[in-house]
Tab-separated table of N, CA and C in Angstrom:
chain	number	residue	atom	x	y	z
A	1	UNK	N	-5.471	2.334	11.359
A	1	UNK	CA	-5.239	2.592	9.952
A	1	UNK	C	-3.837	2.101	9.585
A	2	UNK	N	-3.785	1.769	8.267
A	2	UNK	CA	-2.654	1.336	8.082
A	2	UNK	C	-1.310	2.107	8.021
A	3	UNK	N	-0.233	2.052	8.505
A	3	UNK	CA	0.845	2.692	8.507
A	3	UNK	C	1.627	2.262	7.689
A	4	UNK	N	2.691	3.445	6.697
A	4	UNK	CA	3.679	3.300	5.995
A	4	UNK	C	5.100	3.760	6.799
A	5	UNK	N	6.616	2.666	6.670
A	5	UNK	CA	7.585	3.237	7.135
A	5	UNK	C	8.102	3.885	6.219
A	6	UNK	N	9.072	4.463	6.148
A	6	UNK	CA	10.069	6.012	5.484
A	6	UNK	C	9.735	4.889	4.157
A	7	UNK	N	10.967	3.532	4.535
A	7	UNK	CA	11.452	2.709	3.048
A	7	UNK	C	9.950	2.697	2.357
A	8	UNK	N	8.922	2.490	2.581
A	8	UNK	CA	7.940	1.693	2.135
A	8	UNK	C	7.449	3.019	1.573
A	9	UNK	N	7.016	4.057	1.932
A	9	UNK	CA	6.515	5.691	1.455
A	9	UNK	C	7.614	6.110	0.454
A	10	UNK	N	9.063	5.927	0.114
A	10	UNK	CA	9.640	6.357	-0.997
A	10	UNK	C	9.958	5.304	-1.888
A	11	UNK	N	9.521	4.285	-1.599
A	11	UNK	CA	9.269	3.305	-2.629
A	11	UNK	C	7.829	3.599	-3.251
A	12	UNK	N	6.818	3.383	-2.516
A	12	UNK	CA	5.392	3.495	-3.186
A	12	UNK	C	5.502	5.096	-3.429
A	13	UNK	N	6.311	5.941	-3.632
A	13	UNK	CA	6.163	7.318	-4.416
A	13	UNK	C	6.998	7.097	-5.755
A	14	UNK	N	7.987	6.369	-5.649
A	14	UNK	CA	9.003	6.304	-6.711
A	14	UNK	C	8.049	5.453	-8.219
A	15	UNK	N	7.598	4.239	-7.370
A	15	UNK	CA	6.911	3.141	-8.410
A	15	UNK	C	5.718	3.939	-8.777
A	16	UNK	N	4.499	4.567	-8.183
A	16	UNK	CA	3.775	5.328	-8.621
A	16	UNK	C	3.929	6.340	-9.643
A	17	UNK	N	5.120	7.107	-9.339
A	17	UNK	CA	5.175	8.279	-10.112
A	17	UNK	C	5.999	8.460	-11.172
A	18	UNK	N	6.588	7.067	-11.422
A	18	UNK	CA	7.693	6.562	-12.684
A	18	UNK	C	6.373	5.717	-13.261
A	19	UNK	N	5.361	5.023	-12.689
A	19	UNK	CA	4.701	4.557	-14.018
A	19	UNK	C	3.317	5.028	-14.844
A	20	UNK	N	3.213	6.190	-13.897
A	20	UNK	CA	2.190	7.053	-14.148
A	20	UNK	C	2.118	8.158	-14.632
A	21	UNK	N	3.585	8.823	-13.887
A	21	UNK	CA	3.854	10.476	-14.085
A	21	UNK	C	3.017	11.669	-13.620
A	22	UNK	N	1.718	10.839	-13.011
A	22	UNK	CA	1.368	11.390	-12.251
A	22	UNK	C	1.642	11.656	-10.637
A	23	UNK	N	1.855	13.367	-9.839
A	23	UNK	CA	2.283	12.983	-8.235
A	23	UNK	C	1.075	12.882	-7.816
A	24	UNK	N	-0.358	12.239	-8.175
A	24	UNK	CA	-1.589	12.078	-6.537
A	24	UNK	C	-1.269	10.235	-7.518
A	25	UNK	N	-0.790	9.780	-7.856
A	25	UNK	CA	-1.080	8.474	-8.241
A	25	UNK	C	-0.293	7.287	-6.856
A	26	UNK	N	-1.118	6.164	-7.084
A	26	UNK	CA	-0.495	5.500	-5.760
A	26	UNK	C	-0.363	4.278	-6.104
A	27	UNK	N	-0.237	3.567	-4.954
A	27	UNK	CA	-0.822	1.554	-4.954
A	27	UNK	C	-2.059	1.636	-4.437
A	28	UNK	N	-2.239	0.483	-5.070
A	28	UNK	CA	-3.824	0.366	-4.849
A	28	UNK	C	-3.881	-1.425	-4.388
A	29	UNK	N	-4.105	-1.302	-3.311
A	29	UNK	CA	-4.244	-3.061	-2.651
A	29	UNK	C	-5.241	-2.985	-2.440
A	30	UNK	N	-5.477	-4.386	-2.934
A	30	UNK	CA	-6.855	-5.151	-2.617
A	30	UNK	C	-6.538	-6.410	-2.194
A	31	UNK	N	-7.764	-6.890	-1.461
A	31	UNK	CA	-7.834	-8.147	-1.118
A	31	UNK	C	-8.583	-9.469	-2.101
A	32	UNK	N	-7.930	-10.144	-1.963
A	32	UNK	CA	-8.174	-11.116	-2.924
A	32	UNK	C	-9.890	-12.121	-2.715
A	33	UNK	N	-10.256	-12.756	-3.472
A	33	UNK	CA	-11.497	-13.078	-3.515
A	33	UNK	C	-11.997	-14.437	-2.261
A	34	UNK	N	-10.988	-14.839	-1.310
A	34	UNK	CA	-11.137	-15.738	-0.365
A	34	UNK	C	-11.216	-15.389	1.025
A	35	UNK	N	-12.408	-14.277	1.627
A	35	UNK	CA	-11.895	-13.903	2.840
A	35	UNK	C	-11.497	-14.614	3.911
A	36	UNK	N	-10.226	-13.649	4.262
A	36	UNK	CA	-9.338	-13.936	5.262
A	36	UNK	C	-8.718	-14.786	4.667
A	37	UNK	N	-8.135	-15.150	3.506
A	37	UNK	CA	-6.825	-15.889	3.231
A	37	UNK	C	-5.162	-14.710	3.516
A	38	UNK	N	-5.972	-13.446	3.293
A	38	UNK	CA	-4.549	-13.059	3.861
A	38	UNK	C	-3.499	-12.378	2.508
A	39	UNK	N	-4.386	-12.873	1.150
A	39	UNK	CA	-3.529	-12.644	-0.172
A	39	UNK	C	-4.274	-11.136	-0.580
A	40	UNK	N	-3.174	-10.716	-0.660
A	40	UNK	CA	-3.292	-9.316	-1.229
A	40	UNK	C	-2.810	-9.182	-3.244
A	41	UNK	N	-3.829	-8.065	-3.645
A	41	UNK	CA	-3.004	-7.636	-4.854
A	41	UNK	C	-2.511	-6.188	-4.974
A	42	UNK	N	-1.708	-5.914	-5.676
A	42	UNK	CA	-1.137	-4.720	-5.442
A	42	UNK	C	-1.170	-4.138	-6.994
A	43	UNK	N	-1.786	-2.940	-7.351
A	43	UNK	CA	-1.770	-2.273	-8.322
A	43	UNK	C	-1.285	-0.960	-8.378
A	44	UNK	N	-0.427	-0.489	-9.600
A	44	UNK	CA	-0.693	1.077	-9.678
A	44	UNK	C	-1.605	1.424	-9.999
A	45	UNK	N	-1.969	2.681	-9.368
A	45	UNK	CA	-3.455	3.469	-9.826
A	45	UNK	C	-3.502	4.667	-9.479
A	46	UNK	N	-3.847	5.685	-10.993
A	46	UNK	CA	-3.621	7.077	-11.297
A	46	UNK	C	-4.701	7.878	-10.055
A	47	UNK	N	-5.629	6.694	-9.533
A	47	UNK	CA	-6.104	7.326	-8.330
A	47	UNK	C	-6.921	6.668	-7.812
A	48	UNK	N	-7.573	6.819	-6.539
A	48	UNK	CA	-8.237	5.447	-5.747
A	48	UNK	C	-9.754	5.233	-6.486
A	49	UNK	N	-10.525	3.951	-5.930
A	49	UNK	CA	-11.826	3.934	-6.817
A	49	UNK	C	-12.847	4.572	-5.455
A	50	UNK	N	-13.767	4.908	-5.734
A	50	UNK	CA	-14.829	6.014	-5.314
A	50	UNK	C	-14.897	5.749	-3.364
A	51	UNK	N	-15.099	4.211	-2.867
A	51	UNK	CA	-14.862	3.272	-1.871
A	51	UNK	C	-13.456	3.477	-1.125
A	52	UNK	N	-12.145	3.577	-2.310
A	52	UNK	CA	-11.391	3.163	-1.297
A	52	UNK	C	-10.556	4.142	0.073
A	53	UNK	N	-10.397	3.645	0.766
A	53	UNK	CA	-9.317	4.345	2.009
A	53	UNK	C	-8.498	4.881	1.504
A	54	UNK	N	-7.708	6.083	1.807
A	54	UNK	CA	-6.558	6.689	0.898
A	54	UNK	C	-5.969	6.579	2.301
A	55	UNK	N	-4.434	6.333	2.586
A	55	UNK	CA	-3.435	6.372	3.413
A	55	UNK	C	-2.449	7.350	2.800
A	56	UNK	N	-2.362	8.603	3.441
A	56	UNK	CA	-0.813	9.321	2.961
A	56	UNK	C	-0.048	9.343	4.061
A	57	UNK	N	1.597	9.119	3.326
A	57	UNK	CA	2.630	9.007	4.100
A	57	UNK	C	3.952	10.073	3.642
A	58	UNK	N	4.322	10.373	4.063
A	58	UNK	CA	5.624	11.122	3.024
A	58	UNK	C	5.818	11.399	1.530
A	59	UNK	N	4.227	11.841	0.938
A	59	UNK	CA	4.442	12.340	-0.377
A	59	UNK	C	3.860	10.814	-0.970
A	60	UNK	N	3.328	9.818	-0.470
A	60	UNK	CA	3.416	8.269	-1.237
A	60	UNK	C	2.061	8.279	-0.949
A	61	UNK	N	0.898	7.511	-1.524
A	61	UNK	CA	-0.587	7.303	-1.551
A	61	UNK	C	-0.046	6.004	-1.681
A	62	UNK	N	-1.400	5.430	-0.827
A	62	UNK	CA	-1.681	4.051	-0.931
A	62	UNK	C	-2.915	4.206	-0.985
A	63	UNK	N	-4.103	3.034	-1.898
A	63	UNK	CA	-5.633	2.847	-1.661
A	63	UNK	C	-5.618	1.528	-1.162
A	64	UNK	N	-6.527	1.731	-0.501
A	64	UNK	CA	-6.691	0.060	0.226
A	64	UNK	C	-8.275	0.248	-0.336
A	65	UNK	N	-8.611	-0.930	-0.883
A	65	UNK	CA	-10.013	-1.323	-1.341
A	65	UNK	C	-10.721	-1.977	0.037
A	66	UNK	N	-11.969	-1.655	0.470
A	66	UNK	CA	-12.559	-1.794	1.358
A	66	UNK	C	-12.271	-3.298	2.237
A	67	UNK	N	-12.093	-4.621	1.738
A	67	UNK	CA	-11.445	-5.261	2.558
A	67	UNK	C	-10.285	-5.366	2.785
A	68	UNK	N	-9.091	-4.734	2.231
A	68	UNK	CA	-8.062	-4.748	2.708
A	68	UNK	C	-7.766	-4.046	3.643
A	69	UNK	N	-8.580	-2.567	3.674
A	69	UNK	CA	-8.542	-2.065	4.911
A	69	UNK	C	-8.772	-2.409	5.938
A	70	UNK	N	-10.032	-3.125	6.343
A	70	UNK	CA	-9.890	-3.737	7.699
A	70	UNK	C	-8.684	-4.681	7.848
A	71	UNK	N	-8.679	-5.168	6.654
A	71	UNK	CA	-7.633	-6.398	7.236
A	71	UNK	C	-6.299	-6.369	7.663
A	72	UNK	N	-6.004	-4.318	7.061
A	72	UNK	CA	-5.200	-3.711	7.320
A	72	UNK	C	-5.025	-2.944	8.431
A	73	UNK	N	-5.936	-3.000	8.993
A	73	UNK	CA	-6.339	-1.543	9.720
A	73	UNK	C	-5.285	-1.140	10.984
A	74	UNK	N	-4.528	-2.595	11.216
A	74	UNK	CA	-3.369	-2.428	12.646
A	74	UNK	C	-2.106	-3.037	11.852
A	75	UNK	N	-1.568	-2.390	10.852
A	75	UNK	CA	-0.862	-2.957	10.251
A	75	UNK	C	0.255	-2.290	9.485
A	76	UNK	N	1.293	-2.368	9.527
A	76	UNK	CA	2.942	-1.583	9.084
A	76	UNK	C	3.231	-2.042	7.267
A	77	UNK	N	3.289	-1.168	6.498
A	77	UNK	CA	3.436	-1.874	4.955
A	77	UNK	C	4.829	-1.492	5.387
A	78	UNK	N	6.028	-1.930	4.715
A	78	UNK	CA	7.510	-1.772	5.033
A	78	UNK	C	7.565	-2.310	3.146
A	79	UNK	N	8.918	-2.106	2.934
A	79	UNK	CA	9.416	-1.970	1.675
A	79	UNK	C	10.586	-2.260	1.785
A	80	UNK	N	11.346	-2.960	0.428
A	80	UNK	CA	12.326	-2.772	0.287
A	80	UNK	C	12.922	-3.230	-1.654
A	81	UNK	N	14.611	-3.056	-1.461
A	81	UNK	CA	14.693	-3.268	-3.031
A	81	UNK	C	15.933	-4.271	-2.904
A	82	UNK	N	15.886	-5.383	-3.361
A	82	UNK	CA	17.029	-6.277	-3.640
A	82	UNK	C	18.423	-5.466	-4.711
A	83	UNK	N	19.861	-6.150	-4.451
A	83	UNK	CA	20.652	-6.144	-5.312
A	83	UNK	C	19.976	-5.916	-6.692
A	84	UNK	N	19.454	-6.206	-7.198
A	84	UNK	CA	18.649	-6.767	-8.881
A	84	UNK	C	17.675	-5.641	-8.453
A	85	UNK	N	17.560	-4.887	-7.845
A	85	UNK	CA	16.634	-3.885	-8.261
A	85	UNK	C	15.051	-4.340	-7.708
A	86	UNK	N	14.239	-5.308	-7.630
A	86	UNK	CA	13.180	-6.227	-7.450
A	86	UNK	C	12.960	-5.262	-6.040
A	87	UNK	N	11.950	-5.277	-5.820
A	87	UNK	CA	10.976	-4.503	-4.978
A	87	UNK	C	10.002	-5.857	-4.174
A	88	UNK	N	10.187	-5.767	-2.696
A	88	UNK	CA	9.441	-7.036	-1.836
A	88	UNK	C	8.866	-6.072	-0.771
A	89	UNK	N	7.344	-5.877	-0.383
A	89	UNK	CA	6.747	-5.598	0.755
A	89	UNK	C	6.668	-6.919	1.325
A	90	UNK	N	6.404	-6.177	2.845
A	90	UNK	CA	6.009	-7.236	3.944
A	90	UNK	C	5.003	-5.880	4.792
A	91	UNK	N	3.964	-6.729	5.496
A	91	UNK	CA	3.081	-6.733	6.413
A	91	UNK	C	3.492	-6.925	7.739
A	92	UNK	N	3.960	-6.078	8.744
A	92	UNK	CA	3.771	-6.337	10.122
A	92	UNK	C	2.942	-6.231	11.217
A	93	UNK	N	2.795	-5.976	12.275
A	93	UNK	CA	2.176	-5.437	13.310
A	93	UNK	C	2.281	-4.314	13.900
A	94	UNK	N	1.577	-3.310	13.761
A	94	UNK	CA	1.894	-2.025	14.502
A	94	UNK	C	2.138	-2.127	15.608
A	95	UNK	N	3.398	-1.668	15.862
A	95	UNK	CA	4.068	-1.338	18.048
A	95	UNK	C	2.906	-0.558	18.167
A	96	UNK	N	2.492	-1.158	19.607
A	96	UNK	CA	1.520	-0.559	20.143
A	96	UNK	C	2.768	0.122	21.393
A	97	UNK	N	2.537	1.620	21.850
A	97	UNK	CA	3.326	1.835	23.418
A	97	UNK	C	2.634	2.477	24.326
């Protein structure tokens, strides 16, 4: 299943709950219409659709829409925020030990 780090769980709580005002609201990723290209979209959403995976991490929801989850399924969302404020995820590999 997909894992969130600290940065990436108080980012996806902050952006959720400043554009919603709702606290169960999350991101909502999906995978894009070319399987296995690898392109994700990322939405806010006041809550997941009926299908999707819910991931909780430190107070932060994520939905993964049914193919992103697999494509997610061994996989680290990480976060961060530039000087300018701008918000960039990245995708890693879960440490296996």
């Amino acid at each position: 299943m997909l894992t969130l780090t600290d940065n990436a769980s108080t980012i996806v709580k902050t952006i959720a709950s400043q554009a919603t005002g709702e606290d169960d609201a999350g991101l909502r990723i999906s995978s894009q219409t070319e399987p296995g290209s690898g392109d994700f979209a990322v939405d806010v959403a006041a809550s997941p659709e009926t299908e999707d995976q819910v991931v909780e991490a430190g107070g932060a929801r994520v939905f993964l829409e049914e193919g992103a989850a697999v494509a997610l399924d061994d996989k680290v969302l990480d976060a961060e925020v530039n000087a300018e404020g701008a918000v960039s995820f990245s995708i890693g590999n879960q440490q296996t030990v």
